[in-house]
mmCIF file of C-alpha atoms in Angstrom:
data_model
loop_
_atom_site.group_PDB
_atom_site.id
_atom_site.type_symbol
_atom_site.label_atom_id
_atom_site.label_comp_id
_atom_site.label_asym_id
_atom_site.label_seq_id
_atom_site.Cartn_x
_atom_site.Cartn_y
_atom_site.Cartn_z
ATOM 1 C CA UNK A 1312 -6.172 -5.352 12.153
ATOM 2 C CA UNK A 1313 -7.369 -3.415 15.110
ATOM 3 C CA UNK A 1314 -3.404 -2.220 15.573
ATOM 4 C CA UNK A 1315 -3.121 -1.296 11.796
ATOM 5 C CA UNK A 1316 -6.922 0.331 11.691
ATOM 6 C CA UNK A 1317 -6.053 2.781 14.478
ATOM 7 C CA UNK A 1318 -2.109 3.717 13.587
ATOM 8 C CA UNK A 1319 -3.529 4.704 9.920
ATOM 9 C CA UNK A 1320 -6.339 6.716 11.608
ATOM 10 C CA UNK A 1321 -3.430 8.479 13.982
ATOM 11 C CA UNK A 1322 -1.578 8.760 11.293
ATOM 12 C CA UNK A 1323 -3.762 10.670 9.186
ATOM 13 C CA UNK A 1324 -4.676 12.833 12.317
ATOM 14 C CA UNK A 1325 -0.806 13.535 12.778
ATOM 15 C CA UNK A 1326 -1.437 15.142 9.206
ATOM 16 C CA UNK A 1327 -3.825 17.090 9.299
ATOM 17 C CA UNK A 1328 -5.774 14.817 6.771
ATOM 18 C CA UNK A 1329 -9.357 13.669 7.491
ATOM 19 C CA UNK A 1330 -10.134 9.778 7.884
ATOM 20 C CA UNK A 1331 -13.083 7.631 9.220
ATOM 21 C CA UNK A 1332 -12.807 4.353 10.342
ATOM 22 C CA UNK A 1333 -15.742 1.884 9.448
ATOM 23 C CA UNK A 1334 -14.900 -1.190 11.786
ATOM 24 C CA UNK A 1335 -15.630 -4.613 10.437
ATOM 25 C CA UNK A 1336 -18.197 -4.545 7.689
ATOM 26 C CA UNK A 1337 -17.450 -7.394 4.677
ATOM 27 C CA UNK A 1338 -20.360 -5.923 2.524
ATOM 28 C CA UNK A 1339 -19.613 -2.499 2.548
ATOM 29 C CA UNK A 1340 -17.974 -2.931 -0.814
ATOM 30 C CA UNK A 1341 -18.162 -5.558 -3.189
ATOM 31 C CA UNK A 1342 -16.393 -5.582 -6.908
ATOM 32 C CA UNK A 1343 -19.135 -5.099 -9.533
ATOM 33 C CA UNK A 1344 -17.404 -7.650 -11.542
ATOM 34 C CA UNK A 1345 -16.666 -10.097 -8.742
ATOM 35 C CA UNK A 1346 -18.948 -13.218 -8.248
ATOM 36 C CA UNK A 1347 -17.746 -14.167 -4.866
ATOM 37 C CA UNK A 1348 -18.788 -11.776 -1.975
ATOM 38 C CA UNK A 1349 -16.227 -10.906 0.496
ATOM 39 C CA UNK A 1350 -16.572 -12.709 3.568
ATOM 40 C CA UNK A 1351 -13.683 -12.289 5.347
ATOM 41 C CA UNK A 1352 -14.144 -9.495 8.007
ATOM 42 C CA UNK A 1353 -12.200 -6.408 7.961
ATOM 43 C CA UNK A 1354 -11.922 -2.666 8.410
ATOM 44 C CA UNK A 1355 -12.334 0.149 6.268
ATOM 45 C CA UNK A 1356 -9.934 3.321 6.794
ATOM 46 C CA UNK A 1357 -11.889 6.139 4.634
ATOM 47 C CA UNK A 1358 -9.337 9.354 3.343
ATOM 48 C CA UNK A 1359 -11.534 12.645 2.825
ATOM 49 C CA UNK A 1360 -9.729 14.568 0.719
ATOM 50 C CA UNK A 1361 -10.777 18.321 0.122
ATOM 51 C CA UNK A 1362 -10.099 17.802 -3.626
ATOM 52 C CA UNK A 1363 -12.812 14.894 -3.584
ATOM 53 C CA UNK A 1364 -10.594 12.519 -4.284
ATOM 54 C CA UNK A 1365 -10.872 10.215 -1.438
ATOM 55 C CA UNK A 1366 -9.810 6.841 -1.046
ATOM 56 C CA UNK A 1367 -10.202 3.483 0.943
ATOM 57 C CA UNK A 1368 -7.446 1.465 3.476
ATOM 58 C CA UNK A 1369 -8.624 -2.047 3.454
ATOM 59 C CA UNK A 1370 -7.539 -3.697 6.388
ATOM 60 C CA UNK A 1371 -7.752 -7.397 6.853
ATOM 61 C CA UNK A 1372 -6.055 -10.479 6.982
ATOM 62 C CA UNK A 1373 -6.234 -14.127 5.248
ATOM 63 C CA UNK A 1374 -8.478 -12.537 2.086
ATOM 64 C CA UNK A 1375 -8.696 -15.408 -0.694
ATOM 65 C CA UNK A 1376 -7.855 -14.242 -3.897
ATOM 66 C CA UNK A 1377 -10.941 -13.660 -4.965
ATOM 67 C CA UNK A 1378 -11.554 -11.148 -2.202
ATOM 68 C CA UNK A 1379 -8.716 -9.792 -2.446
ATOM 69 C CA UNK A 1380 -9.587 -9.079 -6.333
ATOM 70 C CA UNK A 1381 -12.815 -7.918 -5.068
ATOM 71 C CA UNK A 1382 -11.183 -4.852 -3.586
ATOM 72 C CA UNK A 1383 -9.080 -3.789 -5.744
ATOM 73 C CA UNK A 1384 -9.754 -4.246 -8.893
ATOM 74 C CA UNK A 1385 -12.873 -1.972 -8.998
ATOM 75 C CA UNK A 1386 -9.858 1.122 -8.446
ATOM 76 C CA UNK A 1387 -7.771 -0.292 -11.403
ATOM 77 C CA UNK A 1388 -10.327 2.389 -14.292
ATOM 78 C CA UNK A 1389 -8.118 1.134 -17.010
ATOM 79 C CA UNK A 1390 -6.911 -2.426 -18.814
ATOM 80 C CA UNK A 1391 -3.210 -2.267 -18.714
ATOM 81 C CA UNK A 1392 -1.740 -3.010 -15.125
ATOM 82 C CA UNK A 1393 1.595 -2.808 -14.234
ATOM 83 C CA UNK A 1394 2.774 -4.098 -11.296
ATOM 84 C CA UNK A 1395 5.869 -3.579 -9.340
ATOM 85 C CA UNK A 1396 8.103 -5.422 -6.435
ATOM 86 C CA UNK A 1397 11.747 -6.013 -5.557
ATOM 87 C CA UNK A 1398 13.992 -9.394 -5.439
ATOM 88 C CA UNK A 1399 12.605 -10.234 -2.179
ATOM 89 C CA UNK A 1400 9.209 -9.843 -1.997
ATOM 90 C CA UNK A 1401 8.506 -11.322 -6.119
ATOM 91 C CA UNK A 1402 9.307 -14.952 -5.072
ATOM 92 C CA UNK A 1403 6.204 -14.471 -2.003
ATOM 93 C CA UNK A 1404 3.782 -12.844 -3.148
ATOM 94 C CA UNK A 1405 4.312 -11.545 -7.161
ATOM 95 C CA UNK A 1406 2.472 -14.677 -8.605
ATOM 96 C CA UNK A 1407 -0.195 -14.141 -6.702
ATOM 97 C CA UNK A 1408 -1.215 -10.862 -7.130
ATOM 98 C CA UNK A 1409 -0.282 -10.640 -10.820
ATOM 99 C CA UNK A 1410 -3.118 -13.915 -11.183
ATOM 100 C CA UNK A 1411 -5.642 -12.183 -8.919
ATOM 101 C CA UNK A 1412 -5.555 -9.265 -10.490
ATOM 102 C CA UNK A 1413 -6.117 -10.729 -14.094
ATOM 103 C CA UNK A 1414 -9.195 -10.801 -15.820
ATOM 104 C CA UNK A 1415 -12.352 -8.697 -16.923
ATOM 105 C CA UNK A 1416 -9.779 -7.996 -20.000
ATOM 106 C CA UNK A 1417 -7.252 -6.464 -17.955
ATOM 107 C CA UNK A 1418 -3.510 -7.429 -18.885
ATOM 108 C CA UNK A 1419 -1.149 -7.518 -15.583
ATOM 109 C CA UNK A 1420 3.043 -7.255 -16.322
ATOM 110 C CA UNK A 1421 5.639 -6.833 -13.595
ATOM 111 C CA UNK A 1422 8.536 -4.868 -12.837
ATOM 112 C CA UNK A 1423 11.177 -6.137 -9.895
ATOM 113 C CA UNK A 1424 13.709 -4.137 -8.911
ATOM 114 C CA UNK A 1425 16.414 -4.953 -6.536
ATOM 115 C CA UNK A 1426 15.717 -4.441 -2.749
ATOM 116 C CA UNK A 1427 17.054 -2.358 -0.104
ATOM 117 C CA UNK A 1428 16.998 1.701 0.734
ATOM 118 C CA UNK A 1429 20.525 1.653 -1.171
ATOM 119 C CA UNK A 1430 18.504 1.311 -4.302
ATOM 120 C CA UNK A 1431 15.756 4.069 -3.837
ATOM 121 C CA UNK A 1432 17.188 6.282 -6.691
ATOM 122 C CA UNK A 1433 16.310 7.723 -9.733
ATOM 123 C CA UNK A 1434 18.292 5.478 -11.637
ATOM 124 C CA UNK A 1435 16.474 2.216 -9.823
ATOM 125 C CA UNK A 1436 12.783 3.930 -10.282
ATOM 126 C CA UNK A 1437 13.606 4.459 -14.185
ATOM 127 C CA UNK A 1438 13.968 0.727 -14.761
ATOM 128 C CA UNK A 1439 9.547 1.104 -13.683
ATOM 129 C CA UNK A 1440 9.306 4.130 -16.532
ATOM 130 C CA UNK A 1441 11.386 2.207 -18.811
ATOM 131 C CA UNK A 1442 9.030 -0.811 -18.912
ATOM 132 C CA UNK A 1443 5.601 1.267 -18.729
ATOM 133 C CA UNK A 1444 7.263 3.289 -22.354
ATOM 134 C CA UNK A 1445 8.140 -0.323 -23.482
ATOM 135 C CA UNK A 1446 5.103 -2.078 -22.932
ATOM 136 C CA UNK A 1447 2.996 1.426 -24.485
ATOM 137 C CA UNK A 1448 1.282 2.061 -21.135
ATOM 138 C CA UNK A 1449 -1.308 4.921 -21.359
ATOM 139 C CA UNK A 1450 -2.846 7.329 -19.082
ATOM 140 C CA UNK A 1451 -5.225 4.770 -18.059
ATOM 141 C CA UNK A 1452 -2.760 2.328 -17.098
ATOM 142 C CA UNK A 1453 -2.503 1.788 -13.241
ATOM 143 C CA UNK A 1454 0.651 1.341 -11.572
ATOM 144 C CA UNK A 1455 0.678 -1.355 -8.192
ATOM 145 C CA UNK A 1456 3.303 -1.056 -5.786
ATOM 146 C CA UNK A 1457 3.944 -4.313 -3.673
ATOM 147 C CA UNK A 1458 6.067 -4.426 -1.043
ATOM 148 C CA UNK A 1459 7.677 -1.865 1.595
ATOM 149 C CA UNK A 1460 8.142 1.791 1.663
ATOM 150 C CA UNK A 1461 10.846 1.875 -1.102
ATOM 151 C CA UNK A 1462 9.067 0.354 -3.349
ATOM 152 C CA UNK A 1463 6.175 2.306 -2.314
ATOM 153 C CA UNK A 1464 7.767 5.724 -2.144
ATOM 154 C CA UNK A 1465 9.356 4.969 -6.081
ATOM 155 C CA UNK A 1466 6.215 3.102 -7.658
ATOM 156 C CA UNK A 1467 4.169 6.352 -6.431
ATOM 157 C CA UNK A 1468 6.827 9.066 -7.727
ATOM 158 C CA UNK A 1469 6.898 6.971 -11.324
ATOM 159 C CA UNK A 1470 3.085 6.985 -11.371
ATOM 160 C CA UNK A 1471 3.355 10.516 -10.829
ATOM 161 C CA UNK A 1472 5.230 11.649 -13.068
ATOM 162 C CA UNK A 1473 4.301 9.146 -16.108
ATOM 163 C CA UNK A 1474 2.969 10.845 -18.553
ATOM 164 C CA UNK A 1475 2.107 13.967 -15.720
ATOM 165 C CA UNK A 1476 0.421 11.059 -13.685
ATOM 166 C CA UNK A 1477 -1.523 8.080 -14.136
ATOM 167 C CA UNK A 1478 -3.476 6.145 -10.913
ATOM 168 C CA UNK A 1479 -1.747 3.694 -8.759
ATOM 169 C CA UNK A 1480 -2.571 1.473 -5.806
ATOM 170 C CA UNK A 1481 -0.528 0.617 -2.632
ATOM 171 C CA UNK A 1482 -0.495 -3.087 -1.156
ATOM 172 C CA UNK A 1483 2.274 -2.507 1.310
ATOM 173 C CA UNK A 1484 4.071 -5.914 3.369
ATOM 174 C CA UNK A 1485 5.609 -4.044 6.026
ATOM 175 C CA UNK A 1486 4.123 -2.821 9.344
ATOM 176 C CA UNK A 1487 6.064 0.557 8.420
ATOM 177 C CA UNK A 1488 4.438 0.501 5.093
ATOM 178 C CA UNK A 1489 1.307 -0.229 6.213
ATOM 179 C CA UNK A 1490 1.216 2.724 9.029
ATOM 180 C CA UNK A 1491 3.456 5.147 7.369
ATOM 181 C CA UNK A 1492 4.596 5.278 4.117
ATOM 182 C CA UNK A 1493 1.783 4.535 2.467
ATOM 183 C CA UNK A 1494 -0.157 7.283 4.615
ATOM 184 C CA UNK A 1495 -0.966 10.680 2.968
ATOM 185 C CA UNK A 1496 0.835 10.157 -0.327
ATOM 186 C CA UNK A 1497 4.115 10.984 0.206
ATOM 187 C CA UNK A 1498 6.234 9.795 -3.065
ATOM 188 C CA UNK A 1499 9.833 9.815 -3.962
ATOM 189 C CA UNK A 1500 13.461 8.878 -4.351
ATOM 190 C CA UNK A 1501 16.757 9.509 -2.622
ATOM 191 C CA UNK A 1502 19.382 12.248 -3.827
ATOM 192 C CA UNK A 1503 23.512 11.643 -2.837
ATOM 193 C CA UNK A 1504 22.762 15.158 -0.751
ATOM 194 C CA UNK A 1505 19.484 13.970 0.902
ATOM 195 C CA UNK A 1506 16.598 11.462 1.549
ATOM 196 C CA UNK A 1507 13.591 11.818 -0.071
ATOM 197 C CA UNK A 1508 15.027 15.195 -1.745
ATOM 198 C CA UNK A 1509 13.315 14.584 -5.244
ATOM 199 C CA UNK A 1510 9.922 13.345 -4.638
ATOM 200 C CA UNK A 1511 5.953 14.161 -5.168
ATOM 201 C CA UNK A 1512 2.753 13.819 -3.115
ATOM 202 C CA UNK A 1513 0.808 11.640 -5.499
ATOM 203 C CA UNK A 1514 -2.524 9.872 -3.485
ATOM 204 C CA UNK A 1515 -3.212 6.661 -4.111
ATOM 205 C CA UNK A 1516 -6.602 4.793 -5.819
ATOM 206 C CA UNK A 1517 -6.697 2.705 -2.383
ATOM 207 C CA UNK A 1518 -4.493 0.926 -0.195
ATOM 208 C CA UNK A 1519 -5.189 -3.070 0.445
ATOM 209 C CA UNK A 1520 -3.447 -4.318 3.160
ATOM 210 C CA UNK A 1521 -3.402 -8.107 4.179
ATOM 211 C CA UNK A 1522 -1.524 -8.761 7.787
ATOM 212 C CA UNK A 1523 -0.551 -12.160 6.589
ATOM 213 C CA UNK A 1524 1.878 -10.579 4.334
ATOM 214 C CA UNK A 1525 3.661 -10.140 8.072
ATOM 215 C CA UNK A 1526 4.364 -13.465 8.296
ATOM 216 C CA UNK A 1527 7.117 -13.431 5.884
ATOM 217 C CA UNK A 1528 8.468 -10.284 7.866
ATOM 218 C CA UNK A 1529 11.946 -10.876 9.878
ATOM 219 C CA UNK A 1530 11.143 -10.114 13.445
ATOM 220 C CA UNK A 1531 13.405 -7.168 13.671
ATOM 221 C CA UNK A 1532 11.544 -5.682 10.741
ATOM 222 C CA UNK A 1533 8.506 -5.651 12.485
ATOM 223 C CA UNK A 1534 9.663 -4.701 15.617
ATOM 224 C CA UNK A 1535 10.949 -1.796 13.999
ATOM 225 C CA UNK A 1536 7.383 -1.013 12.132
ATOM 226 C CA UNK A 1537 5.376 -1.432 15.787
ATOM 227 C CA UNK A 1538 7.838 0.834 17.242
ATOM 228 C CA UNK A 1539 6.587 3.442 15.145
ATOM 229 C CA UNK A 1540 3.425 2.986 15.559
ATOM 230 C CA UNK A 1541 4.299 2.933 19.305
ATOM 231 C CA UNK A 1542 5.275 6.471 18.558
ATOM 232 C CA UNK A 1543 1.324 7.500 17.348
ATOM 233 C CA UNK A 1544 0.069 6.905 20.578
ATOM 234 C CA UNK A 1545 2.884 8.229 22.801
ATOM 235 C CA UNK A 1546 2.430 11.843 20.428
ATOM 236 C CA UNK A 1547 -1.376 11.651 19.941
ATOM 237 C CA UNK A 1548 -3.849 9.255 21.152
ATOM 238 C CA UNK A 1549 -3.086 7.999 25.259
ATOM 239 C CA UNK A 1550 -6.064 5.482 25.174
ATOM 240 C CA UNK A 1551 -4.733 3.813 21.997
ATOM 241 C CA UNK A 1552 -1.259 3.426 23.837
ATOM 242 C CA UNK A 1553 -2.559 2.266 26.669
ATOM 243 C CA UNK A 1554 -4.064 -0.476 24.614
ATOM 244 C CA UNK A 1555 -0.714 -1.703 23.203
ATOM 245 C CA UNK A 1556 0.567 -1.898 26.557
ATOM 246 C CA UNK A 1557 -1.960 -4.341 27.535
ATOM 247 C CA UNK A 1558 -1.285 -6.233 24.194
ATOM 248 C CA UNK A 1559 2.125 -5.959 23.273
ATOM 249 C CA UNK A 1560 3.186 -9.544 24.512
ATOM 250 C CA UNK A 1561 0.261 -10.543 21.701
ATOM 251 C CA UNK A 1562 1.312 -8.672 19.087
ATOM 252 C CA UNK A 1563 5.007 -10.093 19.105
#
C-alpha cells in the first residue's frame, strides 16, 4: 500500500494533476447504505480536478466484501451496473465483485472479453457497447472495469462514448494498472497505424484497488509493473527511490 499510495501520488505529479494523500484512515468514508464499517486500514489518494470533479484512489489490501462494497458502491449514482473483465481475470475475481456489488436495488451484468494487448481494438471494445444497447443501459448506468490496463483503457473509452458518456469506476489487478493506466484518465483503443491512436480522457467515479488481487499476478508481470514505478522515483521524487532500494528484496 505504501508503494502503490506514493507511485499514484508521483504519478499524478508527473501530470500536472493535483492529488493528496490521506494515509491510513478506515473512517474517512463509509457507504451510507453499508451496515458494516470499514475496518481494514488503508490509504486514500484524493484527485483535485479544476472542473470539480474529483475523485478517490482507495488503496488497501484484504477488504471483505462488505468493505469493499462500502467503497464503491456509494460512486455507482445509478441502478444498472455493468461490469467488465477478460478470460483471465473472470474465473478470479468476476463472481466476486458482481455479488458485492449487488444490492440496494442495483442490478450487476458482465461483459468478458478475451485477454491480451492483441485484442485492445475497436472491434473487441464494441462487444462492451453491444451488451450495454442490449441490456437498455441508460445514462445512469455505470460501467466497472476489472482487470489490467486493456481492459481499463477500453471499459473507459466505451463509457465515454456511450450515449456521449456515462460514469465508470476502475478496480485495476495489475501493479501497471494500479500506478499507471488507471492514473489521469487516459482511455482508448489501438489502431493497425498506432497505439492508443483512437482514444478519450474520460475520469473515473473512483479507483478501488485491493493488493491481494497481486497474488494472482505472474511474477514477470509484476516485475514489469514495479519497474515502472521504479521509473517515478528515478524522474521525480529521490527520497521515494531511495525507499525502494531499501525495500525492494520485500516487495518481490
Amino acid at each position: 500500500s505504501i508503494l502503490l499510495s506514493a507511485a499514484t501520488t508521483t504519478a499524478f505529479t508527473s501530470r500536472n494533476i493535483s492529488s493528496r494523500r490521506i494515509a491510513n484512515n478506515p473512517t474517512l468514508l463509509l457507504s451510507s447504505t453499508a451496515d458494516t464499517p470499514v475496518s481494514t486500514q488503508y490509504d486514500i489518494v484524493k484527485v483535485d480536478l479544476t472542473d470539480g470533479r474529483d475523485y478517490p484512489i482507495y488503496i488497501g489490501s484484504d477488504f471483505t466484501d462488505d468493505e469493499a462494497a462500502a467503497l464503491i458502491k456509494p460512486h455507482i449514482l445509478g441502478k444498472r451496473v455493468l461490469l467488465i473483465t477478460n478470460d483471465n481475470i473472470d474465473k478470479w475475481y468476476l463472481d466476486r465483485y458482481q455479488k458485492l456489488l449487488e444490492g440496494d436495488g442495483k442490478q450487476v451484468d458482465t461483459v468478458v472479453l478475451p485477454d491480451g494487448e492483441e485484442h485492445k481494438t475497436f472491434e473487441c471494445m464494441s462487444m462492451v457497447l453491444d451488451r450495454a444497447l442490449e441490456l437498455g443501459l441508460d445514462r445512469r448506468s455505470t460501467f466497472v472495469a476489472l482487470g489490467g490496463g486493456v481492459i481499463g483503457d477500453m471499459v473507459g473509452f466505451a463509457s465515454a462514448i456511450y450515449q456521449r458518456g456515462v460514469n465508470f469506476i476502475q478496480i485495476p489487478t495489475t501493479v501497471m494498472a494500479m500506478v499507471d493506466s488507471s492514473v489521469g484518465g487516459k482511455t482508448g483503443v489501438n489502431h493497425p497505424l498506432g497505439k492508443n491512436m483512437v482514444g478519450s480522457f474520460h475520469q473515473p467515479q473512483c479507483v478501488f484497488i485491493d493488493t491481494t488481487t497481486l497474488d494472482t499476478l505472474p511474477d514477470r508481470e509484476l516485475k514489469s509493473g514495479i519497474s515502472e514505478v521504479v521509473k517515478y522515483g528515478l524522474i521525480r521524487d529521490a527520497p521515494f527511490f531511495e525507499w525502494q532500494e531499501e525495500n525492494m528484496t520485500k516487495l518481490l
